Tab-separated table of C-alpha atoms and ligand atoms in Angstrom:
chain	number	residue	atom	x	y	z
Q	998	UNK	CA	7.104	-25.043	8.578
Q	999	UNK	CA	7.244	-23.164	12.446
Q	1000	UNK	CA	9.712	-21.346	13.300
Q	1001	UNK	CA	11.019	-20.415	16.788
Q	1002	UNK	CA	11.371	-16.430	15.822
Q	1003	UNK	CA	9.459	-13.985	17.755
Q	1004	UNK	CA	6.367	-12.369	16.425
Q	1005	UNK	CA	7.066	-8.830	15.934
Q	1006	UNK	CA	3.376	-7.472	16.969
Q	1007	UNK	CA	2.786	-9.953	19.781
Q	1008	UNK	CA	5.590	-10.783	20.855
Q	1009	UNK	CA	4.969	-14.442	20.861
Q	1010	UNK	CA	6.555	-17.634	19.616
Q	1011	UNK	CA	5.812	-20.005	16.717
Q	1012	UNK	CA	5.834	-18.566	13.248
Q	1013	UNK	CA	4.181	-20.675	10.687
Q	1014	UNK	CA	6.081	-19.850	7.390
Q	1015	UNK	CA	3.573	-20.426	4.410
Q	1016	UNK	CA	4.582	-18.884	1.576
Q	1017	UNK	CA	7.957	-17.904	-0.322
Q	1018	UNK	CA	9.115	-15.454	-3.372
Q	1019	UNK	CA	12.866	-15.091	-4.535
Q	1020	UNK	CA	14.213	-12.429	-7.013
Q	1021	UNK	CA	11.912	-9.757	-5.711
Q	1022	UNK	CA	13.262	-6.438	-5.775
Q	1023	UNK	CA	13.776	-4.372	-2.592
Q	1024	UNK	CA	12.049	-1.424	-4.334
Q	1025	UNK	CA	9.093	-1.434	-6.863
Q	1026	UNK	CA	8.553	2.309	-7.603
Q	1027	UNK	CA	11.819	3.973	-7.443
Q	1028	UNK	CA	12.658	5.699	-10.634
Q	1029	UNK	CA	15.069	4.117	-12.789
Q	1030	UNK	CA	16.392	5.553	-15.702
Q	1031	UNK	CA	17.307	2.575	-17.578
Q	1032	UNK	CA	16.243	-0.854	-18.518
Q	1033	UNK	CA	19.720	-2.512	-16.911
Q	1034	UNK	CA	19.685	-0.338	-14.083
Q	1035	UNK	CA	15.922	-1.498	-13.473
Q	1036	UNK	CA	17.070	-5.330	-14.564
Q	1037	UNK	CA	19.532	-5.446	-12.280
Q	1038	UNK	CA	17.925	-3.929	-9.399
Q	1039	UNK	CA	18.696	-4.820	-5.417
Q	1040	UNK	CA	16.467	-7.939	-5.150
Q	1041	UNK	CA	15.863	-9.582	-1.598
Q	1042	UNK	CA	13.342	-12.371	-0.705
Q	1043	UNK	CA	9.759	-12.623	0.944
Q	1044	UNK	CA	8.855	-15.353	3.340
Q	1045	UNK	CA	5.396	-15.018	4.910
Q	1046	UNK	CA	4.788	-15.919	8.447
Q	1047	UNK	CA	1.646	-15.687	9.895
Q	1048	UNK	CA	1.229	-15.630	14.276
Q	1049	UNK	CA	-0.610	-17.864	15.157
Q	1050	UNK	CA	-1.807	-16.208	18.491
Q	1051	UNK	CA	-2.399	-12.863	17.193
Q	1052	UNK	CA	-2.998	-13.464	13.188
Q	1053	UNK	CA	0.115	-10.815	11.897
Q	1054	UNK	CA	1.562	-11.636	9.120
Q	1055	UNK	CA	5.110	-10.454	7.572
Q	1056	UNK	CA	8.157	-10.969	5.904
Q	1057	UNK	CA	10.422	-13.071	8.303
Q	1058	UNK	CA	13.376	-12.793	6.049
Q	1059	UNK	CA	13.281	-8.692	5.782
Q	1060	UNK	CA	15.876	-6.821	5.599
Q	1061	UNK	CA	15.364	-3.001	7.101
Q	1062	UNK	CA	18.207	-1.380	5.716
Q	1063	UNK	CA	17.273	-2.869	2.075
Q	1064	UNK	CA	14.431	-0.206	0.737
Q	1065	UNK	CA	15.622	3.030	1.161
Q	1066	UNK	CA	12.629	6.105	1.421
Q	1067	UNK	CA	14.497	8.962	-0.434
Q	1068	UNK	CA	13.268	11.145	-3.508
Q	1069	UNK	CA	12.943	9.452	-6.840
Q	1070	UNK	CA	10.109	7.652	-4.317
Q	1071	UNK	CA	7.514	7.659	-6.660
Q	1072	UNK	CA	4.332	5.899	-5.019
Q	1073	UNK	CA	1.382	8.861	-5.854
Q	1074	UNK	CA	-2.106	7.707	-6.993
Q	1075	UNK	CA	-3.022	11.187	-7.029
Q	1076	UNK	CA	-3.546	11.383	-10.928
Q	1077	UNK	CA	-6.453	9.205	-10.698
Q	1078	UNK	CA	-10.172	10.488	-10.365
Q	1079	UNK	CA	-11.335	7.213	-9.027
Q	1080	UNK	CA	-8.450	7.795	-6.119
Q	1081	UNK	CA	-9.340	11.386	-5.712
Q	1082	UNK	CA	-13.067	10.655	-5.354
Q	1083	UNK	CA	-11.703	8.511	-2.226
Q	1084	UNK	CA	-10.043	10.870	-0.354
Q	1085	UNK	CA	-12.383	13.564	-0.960
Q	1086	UNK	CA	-15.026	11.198	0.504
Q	1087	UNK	CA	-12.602	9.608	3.541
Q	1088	UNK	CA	-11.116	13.196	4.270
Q	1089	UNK	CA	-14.778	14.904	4.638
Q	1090	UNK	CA	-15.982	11.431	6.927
Q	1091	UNK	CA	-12.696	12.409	9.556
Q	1092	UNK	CA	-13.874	15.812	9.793
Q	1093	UNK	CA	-17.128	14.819	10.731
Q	1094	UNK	CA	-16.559	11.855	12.668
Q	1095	UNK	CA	-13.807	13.319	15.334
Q	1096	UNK	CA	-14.606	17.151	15.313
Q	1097	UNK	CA	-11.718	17.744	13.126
Q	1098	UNK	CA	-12.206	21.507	12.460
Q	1099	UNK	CA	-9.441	24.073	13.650
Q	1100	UNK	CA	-7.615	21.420	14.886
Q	1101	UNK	CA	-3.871	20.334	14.840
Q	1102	UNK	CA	-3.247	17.561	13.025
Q	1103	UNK	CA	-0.076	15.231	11.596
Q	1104	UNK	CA	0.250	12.963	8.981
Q	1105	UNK	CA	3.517	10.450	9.167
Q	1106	UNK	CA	4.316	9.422	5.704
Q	1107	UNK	CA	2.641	11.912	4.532
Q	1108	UNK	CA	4.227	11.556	0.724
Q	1109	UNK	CA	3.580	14.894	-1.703
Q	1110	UNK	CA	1.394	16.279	1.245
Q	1111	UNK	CA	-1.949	15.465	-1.330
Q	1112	UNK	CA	-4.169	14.401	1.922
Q	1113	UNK	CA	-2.829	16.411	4.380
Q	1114	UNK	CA	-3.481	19.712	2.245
Q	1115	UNK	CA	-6.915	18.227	1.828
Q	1116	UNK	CA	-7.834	17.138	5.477
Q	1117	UNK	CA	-6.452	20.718	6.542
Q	1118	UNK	CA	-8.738	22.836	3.482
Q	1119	UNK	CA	-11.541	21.345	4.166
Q	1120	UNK	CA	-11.644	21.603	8.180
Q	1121	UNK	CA	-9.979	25.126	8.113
Q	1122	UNK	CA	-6.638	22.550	10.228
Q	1123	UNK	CA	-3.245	23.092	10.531
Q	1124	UNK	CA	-0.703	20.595	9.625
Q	1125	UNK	CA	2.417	19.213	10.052
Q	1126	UNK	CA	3.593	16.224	7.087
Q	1127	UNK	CA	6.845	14.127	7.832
Q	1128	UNK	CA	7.883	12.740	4.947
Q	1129	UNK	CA	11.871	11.851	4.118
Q	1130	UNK	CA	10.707	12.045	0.559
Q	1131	UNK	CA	8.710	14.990	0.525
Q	1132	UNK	CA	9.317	16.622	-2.351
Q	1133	UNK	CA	8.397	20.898	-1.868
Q	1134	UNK	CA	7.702	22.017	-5.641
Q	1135	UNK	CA	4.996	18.724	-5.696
Q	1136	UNK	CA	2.711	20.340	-2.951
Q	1137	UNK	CA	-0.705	21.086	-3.675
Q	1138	UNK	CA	-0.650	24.893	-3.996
Q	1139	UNK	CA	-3.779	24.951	-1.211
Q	1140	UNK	CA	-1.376	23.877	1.227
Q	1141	UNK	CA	1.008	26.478	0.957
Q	1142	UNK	CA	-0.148	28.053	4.297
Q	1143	UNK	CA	-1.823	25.563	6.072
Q	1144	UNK	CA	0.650	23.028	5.966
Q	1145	UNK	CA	4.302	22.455	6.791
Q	1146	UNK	CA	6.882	19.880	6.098
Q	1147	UNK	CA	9.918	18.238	8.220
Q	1148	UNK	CA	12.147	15.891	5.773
Q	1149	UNK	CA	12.272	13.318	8.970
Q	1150	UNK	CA	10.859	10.018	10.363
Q	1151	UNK	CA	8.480	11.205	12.800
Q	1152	UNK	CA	9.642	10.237	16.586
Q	1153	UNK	CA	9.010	11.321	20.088
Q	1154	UNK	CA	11.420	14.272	19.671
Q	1155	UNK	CA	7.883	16.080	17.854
Q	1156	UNK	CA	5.914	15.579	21.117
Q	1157	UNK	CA	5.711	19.120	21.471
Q	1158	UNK	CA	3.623	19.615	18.539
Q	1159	UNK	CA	0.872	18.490	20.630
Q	1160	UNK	CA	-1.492	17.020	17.852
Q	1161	UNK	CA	-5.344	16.307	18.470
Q	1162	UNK	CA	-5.218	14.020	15.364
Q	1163	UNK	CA	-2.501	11.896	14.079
Q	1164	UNK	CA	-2.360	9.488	11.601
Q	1165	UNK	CA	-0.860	7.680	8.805
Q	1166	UNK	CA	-1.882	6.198	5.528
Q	1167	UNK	CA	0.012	3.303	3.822
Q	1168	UNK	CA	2.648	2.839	5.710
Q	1169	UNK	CA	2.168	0.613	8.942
Q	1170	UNK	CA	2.915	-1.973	6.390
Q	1171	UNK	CA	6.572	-1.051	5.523
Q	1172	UNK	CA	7.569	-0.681	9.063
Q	1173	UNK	CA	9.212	-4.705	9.981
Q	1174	UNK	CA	8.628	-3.728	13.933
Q	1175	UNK	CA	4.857	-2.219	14.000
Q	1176	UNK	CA	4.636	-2.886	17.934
Q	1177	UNK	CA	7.871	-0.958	18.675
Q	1178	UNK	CA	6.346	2.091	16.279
Q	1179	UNK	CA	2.885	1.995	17.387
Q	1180	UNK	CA	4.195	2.036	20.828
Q	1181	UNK	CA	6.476	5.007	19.908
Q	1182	UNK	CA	3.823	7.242	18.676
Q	1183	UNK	CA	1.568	6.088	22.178
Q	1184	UNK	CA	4.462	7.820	24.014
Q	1185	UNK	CA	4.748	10.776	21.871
Q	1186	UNK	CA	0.728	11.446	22.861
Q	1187	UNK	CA	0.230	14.245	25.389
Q	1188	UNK	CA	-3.652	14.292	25.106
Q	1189	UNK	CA	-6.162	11.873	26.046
Q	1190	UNK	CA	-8.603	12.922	23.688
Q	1191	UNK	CA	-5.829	12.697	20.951
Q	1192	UNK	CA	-7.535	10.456	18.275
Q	1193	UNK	CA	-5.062	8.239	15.771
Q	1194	UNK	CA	-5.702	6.393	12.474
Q	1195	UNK	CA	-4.355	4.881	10.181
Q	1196	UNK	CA	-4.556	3.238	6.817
Q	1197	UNK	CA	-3.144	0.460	5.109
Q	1198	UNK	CA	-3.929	-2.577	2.865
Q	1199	UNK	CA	-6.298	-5.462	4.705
Q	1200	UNK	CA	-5.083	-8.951	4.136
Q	1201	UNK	CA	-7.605	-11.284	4.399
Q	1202	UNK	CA	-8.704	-10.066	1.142
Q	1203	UNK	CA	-5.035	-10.704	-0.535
Q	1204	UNK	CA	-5.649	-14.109	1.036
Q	1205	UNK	CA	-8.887	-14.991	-0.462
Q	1206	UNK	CA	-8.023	-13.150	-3.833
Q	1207	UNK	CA	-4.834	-15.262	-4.066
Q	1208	UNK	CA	-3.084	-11.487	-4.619
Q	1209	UNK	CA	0.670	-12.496	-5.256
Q	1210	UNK	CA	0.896	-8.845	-7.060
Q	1211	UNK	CA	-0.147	-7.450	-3.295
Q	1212	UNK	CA	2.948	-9.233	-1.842
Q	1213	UNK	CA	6.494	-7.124	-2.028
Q	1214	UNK	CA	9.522	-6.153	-0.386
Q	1215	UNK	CA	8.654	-2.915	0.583
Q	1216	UNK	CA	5.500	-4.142	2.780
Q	1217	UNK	CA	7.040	-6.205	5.344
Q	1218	UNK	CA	3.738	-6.143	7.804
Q	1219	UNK	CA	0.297	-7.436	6.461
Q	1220	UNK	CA	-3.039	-6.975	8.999
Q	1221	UNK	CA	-6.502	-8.420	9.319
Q	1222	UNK	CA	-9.349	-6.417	11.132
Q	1223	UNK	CA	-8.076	-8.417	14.212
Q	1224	UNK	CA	-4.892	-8.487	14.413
Q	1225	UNK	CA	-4.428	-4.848	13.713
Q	1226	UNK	CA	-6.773	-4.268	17.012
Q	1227	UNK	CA	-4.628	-6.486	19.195
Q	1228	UNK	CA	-1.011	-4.492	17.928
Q	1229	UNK	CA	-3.245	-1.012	18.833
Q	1230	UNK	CA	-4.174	-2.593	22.099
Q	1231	UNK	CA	-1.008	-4.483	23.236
Q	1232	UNK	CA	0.753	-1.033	22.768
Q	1233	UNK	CA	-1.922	0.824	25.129
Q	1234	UNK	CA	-4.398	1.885	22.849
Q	1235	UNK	CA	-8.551	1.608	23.387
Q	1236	UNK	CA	-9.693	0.888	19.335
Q	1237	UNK	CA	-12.718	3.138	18.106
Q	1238	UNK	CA	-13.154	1.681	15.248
Q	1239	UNK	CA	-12.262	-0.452	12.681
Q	1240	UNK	CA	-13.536	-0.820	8.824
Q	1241	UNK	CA	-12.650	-0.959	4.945
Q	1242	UNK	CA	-12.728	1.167	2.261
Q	1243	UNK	CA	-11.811	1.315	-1.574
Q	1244	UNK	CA	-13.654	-2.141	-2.684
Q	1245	UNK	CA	-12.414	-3.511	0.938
Q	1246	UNK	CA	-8.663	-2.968	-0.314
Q	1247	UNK	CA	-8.119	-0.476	2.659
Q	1248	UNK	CA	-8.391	-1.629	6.407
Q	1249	UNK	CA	-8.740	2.010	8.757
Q	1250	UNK	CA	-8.651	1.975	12.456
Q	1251	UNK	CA	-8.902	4.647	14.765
Q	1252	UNK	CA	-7.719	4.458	18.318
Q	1253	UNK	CA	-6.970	6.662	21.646
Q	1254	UNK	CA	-5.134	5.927	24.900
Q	1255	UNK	CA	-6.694	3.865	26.602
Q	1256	UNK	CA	-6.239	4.751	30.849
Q	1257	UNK	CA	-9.374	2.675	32.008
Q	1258	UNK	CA	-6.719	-0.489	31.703
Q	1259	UNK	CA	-10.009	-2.096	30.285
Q	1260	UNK	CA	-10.860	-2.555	26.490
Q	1261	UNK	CA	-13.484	-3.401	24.384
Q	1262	UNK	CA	-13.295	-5.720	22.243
Q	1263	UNK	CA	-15.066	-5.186	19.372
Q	1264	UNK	CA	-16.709	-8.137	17.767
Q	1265	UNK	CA	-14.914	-7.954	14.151
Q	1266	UNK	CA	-12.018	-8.339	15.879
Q	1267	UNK	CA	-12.464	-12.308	15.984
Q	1268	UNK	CA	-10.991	-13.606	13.116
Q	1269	UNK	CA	-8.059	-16.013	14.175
Q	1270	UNK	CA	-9.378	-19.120	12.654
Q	1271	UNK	CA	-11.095	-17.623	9.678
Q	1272	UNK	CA	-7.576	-16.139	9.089
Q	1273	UNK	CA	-5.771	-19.455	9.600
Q	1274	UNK	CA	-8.015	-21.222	6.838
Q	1275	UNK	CA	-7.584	-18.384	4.262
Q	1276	UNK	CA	-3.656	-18.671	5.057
Q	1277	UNK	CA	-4.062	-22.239	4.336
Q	1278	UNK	CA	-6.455	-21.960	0.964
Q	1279	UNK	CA	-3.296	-18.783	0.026
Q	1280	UNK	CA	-0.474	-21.222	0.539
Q	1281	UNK	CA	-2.274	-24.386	-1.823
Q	1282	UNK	CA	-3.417	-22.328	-4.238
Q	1283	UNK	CA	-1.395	-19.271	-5.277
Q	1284	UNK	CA	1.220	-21.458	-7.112
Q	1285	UNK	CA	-1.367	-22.691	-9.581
Q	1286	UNK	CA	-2.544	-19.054	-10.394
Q	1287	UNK	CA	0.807	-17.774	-10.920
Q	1288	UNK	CA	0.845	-20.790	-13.228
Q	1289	UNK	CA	-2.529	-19.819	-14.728
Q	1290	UNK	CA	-1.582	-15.972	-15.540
Q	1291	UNK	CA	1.522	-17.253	-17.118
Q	1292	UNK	CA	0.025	-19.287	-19.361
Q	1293	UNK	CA	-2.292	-16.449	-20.355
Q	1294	UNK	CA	0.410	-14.356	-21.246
Q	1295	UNK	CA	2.447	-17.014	-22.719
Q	1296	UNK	CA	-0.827	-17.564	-24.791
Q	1297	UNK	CA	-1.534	-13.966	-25.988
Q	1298	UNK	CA	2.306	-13.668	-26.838
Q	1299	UNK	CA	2.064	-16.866	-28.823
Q	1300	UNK	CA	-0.829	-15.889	-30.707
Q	1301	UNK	CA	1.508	-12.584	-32.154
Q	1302	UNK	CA	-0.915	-9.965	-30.230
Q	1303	UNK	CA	0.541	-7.406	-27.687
Q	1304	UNK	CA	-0.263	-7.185	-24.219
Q	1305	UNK	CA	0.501	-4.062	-21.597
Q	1306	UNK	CA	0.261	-3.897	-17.843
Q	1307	UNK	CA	-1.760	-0.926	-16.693
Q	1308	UNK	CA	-0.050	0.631	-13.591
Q	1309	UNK	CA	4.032	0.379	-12.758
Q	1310	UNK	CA	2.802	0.751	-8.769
Q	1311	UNK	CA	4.320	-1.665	-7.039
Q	1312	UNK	CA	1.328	-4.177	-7.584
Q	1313	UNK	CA	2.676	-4.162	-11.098
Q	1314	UNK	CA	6.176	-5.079	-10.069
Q	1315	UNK	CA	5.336	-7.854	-7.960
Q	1316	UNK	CA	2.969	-9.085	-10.564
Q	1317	UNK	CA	5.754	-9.248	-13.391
Q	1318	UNK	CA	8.580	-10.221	-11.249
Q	1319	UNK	CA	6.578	-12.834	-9.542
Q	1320	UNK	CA	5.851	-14.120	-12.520
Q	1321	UNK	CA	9.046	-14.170	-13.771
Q	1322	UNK	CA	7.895	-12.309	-17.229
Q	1323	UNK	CA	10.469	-9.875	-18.968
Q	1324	UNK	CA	10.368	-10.292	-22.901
Q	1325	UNK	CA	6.401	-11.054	-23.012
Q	1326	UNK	CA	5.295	-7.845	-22.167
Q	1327	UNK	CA	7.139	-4.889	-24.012
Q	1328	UNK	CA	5.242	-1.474	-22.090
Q	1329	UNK	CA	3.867	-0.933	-19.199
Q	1330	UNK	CA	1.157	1.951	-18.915
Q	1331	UNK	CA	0.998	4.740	-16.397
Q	1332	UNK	CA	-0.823	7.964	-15.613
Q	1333	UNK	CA	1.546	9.442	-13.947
Q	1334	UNK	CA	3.646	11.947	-15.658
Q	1335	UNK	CA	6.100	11.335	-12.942
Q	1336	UNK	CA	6.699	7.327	-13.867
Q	1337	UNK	CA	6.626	7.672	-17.870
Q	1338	UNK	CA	10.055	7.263	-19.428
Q	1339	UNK	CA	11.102	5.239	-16.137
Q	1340	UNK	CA	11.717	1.291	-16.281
Q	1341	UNK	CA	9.800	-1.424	-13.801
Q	1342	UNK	CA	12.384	-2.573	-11.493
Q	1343	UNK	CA	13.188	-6.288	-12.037
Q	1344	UNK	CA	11.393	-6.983	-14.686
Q	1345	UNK	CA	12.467	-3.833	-16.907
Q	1346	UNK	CA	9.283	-2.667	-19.423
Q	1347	UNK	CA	9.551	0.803	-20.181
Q	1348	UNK	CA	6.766	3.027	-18.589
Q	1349	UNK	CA	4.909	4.467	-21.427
Q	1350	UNK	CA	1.704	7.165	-20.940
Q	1351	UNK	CA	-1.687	6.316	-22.658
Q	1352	UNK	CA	-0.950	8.268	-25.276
Q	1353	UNK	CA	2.064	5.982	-26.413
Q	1354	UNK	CA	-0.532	3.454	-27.211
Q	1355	UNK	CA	-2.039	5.121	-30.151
Q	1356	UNK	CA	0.410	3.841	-31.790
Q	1357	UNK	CA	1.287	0.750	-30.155
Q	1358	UNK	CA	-2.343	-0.520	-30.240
Q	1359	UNK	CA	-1.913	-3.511	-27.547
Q	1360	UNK	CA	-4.732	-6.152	-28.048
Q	1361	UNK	CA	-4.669	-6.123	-24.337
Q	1362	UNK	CA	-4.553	-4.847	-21.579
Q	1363	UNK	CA	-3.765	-5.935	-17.863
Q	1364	UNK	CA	-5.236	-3.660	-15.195
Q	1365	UNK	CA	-3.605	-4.235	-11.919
Q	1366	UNK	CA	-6.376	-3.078	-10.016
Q	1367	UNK	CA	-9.906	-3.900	-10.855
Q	1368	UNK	CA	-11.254	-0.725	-9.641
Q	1369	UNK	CA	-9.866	1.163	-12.138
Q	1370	UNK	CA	-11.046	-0.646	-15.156
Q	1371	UNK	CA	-13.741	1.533	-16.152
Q	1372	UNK	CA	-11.320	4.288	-15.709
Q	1373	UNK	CA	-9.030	2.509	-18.232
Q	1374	UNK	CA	-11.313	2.248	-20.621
Q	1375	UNK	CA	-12.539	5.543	-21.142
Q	1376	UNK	CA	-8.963	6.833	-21.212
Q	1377	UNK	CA	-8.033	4.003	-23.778
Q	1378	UNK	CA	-12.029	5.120	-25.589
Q	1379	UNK	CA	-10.805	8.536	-25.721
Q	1380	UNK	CA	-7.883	7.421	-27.783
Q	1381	UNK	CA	-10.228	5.300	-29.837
Q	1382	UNK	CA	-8.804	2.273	-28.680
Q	1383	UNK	CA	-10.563	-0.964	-27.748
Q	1384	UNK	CA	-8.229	-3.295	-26.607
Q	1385	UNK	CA	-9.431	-6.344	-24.245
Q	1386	UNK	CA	-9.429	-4.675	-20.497
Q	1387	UNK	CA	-8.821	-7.947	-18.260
Q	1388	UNK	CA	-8.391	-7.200	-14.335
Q	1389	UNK	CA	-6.109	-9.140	-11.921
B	1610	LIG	ZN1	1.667	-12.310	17.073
């Protein structure tokens, strides 16, 4: 199905609308305190478009003024050492790559302030986090004087802070209008040797995975290598580079302004028509998996054993409330101390810790990430448990 809408990156006509999810909830990882509040949960709908000129897809039924970014936000993946390893590694790579020592740098969406406090320790930096949900007693104690906070949505009114790096991790894909915020933080740039990246989740591979549990309200705006390039470039920007980290899960760019009025284009960036196939081979097939997994869990149910989700991010969200499953699955696990004793909006499991499954003893377990699974199981081996550990 086209439609006439506008693409929001490119600004071009012809949306090809290819795939469609009901009942999803305009939230995944806000805590909720109880199973009716999480059952009955704001729910809104996704319907994928994909640009055929410059490969962006997104939500064309989103509603901005749905999700709302406040505290009870609960999105860290700080309490894993896989995750940690990561940012140790990616933080220590920036510094080397762009010079960053004794520099300035922000962070937009900067969450708890984890990274920043990080990126700032380990390059002697100063830094500035804006966060709406930035919560103050959370802060790594590290960043107490290298880092400060404003409780904002960064704009052009924070030109003055006169950055040499900004950037922003997981979060391009939440904003519904990326060309009208990339172009926003262009205009905010005083320096030309200012560098910018950012982070966020790569979608070819959600394509080719058939990743329903990567689809959900809160990320309106999905990129491939390319398409991310041609946003950064149609809004004035010369890319550096482009890549993928964390099992290919993350895409990174970095970019500066570009006043040569002549680009590069880097070869990665071509990826139109490999994009339009995987959109296609997404659309046929992701209805039979979410038929598969139900079955699955219709069959371990069935059979009297217990099952648990490992993770209530909101990969676990979309993966129960996609599937429609409530009653099937009783717990699902988390390491956070933060999300135990919460429900999963929509789909309302309580949100145990690992220790809750001493006595519980699932028979299974659903990891909602396969690059945690060896993580899993030495947490679940510590507690001398054994269960099955299948990934999505
Ligand atoms: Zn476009």
């Amino acid at each position: 199905m086209t439609e006439k809408r506008l693409c929001p990156s490119c600004g071009k006509p012809n949306i090809n609308v290819f795939y469609k999810v009901g009942n999803v909830p305009v939230h995944s990882v806000l805590n909720l305190d109880t199973r009716e509040k999480a059952i009955q949960y704001p729910k809104g709908s996704v319907e994928l478009g994909f640009c055929q000129y410059c490969g962006f897809i997104f939500n064309t039924v989103f509603d901005p003024s749905l999700p709302e970014y406040t505290s009870g936000y609960e999105a860290t993946q700080t309490f894993s050492p896989t995750f940690n390893a990561f940012h140790q590694k990616l933080a220590t790579e920036l510094i080397k790559r762009y010079g960053l020592r004794n520099k300035t740098v922000i962070e937009i969406g900067c969450g708890n302030g984890e990274f920043l406090t990080l990126l700032c320790k380990l390059g002697d930096n100063k830094g500035v986090g804006f966060d709406p949900s930035f919560n103050a007693q959370r802060l790594p104690p590290e960043g107490k004087n290298r880092v400060s906070f404003i409780k904002d949505f960064y704009s052009e009114k924070y030109s003055n802070l006169d950055a040499d790096f900004i950037y922003s991790k997981m979060t391009l894909e939440h904003i519904h209008d990326p060309a009208d915020f990339i172009s926003m933080i262009r205009r905010s740039i005083k320096k030309d040797d200012t560098t910018v990246f950012f982070q966020l989740p790569e979608v070819r591979r959600i394509l080719r995975d058939l990743a329903f549990w990567d689809i959900y309200y809160e990320h309106s705006s999905y990129f491939s290598r390319g398409s991310l390039a041609r946003l950064f470039r149609g809004c004035g920007f010369d890319v550096l580079d482009l890549w993928t980290e964390y099992d290919n899960q993350y895409l990174m760019v970095t970019a500066r302004i570009n006043r040569a009025k002549k680009s590069t284009i880097l070869s990665q960036e071509d990826d139109i028509d490999a994009l339009s196939k995987e959109m296609d081979y997404f659309a046929k097939n992701t209805p039979k998996r979410i038929a598969q997994w139900r079955q699955k869990i219709y069959g371990i149910r069935d059979r009297g054993k217990r099952v648990v989700i490992w993770s209530a991010s909101s990969k676990g969200v979309a993966f129960l409330t996609t599937l429609g499953i409530q009653d099937e699955i009783e717990y699902v696990v988390d390491i956070n101390p933060y999300r135990q004793g919460y429900y999963m909006a929509g789909s309302g499991q309580r949100i145990v810790g690992p220790d809750f499954l001493k006595d519980y003893r699932p028979d299974a377990v659903i990891a909602m990430n396969p690059i945690y699974k060896e993580e899993i199981k030495n947490i679940l081996g510590e507690r001398e448990l054994y269960p099955e550990v299948f990934a999505v």
